[in-house]
Coordinates of N, CA and C in Angstrom, one line a residue:
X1 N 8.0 -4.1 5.1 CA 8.9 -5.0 4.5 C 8.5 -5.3 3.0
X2 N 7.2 -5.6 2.9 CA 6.6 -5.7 1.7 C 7.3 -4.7 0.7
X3 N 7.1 -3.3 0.6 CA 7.3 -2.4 -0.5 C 9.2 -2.3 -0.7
X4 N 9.9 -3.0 0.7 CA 11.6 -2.9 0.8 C 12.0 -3.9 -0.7
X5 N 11.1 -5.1 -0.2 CA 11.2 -6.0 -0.7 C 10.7 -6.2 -2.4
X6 N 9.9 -5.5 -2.9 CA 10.1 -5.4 -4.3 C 10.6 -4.5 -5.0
X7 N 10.5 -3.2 -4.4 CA 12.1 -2.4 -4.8 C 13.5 -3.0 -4.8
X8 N 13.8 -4.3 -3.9 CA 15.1 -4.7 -4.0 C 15.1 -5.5 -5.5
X9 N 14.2 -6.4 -5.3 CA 13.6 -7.0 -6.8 C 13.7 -6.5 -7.7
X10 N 13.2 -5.3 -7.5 CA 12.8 -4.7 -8.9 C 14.5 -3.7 -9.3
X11 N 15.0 -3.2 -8.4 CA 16.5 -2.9 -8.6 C 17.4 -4.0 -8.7
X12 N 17.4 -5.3 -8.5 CA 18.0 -6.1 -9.1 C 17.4 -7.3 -10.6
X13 N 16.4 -6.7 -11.0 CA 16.1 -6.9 -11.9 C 16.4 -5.7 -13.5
X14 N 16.4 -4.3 -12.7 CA 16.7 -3.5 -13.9 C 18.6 -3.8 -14.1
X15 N 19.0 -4.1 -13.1 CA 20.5 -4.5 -13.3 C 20.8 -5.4 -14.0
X16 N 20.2 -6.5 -13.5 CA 20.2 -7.6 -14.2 C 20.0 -7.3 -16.2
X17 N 19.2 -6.4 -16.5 CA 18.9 -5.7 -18.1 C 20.2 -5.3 -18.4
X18 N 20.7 -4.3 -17.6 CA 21.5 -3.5 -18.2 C 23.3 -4.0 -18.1
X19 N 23.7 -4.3 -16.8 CA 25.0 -4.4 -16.7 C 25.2 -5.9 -16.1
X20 N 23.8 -6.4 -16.0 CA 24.1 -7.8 -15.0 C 24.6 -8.0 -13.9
X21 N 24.4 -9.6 -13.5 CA 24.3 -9.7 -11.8 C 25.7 -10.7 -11.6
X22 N 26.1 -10.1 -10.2 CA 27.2 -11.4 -9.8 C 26.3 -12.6 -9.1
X23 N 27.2 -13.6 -9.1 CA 26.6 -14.9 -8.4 C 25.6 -14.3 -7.2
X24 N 26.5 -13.5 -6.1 CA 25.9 -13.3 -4.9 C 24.8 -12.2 -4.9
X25 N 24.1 -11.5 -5.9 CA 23.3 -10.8 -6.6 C 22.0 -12.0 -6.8
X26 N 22.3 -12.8 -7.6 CA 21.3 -13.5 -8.7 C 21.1 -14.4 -7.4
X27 N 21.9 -15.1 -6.8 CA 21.4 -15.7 -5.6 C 20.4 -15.2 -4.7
X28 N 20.9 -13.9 -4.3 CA 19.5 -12.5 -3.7 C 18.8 -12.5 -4.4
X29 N 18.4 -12.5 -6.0 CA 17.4 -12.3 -6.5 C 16.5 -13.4 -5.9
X30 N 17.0 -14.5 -6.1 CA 16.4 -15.6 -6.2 C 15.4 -15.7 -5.0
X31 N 16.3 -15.6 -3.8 CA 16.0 -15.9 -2.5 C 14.9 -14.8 -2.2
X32 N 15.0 -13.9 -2.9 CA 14.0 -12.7 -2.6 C 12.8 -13.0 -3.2
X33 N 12.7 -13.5 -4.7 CA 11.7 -13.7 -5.6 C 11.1 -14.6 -5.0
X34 N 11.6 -15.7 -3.9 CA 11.0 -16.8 -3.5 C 10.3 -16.5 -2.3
X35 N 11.1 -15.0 -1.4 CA 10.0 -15.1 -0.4 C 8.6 -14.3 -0.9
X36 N 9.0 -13.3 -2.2 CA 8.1 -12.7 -2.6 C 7.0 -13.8 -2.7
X37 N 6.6 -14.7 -3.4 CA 5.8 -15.9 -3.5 C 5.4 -16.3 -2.4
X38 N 6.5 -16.7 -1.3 CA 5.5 -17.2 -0.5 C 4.5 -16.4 0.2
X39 N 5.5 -15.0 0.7 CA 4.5 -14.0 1.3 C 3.2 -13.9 0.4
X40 N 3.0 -13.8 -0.9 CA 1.7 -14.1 -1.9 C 1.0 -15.0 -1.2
X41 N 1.4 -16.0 -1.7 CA 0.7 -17.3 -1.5 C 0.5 -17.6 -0.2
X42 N 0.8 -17.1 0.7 CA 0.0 -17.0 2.5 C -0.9 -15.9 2.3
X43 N -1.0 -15.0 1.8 CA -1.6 -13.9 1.6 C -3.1 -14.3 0.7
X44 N -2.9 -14.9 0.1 CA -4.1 -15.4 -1.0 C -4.4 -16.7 -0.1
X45 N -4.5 -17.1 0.5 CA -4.4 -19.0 1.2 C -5.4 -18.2 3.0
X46 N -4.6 -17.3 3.1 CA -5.5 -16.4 4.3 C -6.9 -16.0 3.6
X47 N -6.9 -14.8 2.7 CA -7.9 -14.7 2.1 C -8.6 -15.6 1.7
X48 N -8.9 -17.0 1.1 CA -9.4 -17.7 0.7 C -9.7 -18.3 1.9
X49 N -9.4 -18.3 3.1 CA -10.0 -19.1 3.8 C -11.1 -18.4 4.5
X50 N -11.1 -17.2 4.3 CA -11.5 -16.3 5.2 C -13.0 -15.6 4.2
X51 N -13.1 -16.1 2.7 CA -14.5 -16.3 1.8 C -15.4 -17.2 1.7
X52 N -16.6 -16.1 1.9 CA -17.9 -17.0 1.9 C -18.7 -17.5 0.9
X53 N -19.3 -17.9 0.1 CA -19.9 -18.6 -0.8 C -21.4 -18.5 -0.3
X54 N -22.5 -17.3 -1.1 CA -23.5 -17.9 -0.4 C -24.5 -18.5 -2.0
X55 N -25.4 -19.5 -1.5 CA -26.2 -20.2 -2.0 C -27.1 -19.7 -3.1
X56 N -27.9 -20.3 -3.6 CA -29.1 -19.8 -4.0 C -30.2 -19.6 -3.4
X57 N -29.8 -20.3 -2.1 CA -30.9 -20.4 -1.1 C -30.7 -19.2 0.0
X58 N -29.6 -18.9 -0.5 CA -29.3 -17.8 1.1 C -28.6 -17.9 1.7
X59 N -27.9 -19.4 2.2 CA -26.9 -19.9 3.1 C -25.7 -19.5 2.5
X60 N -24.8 -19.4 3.7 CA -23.2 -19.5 3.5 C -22.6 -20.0 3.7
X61 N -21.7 -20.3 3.0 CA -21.0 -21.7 3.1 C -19.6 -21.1 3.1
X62 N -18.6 -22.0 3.9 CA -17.3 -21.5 3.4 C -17.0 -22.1 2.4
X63 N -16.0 -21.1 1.6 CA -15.7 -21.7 0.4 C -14.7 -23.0 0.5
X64 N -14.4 -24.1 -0.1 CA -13.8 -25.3 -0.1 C -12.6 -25.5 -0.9
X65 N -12.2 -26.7 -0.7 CA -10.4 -26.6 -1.6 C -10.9 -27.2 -2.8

């Protein structure tokens, strides 16, 4: 889904340059660009939870908010 998903983006963004978007277009963009973000931002929020921090002493700590 990932790679469907910023090809649609990215082909409604070269449109958007050249000949422009209808309402129900620029609405897809939108709705797309927003899941793109969140799929990111769970993506980075996983990862980060899932890094360790170790000490100068040696210990590991998980990293914190």
């Amino acid at each position: 889904m990932q790679s469907e998903l910023i090809q649609r983006i990215n082909e409604l963004a070269r449109k958007s340059k050249t000949i422009g978007l209808t309402q129900e277009e620029q609405a897809e963009q939108e709705l797309l660009r927003n899941q793109y973000r969140q799929e990111f931002r769970n993506n980075l929020t996983s990862q980060l939870e899932n890094t360790y921090i170790m000490d100068e002493h040696g210990n590991k700590r998980k990293l914190g908010k």
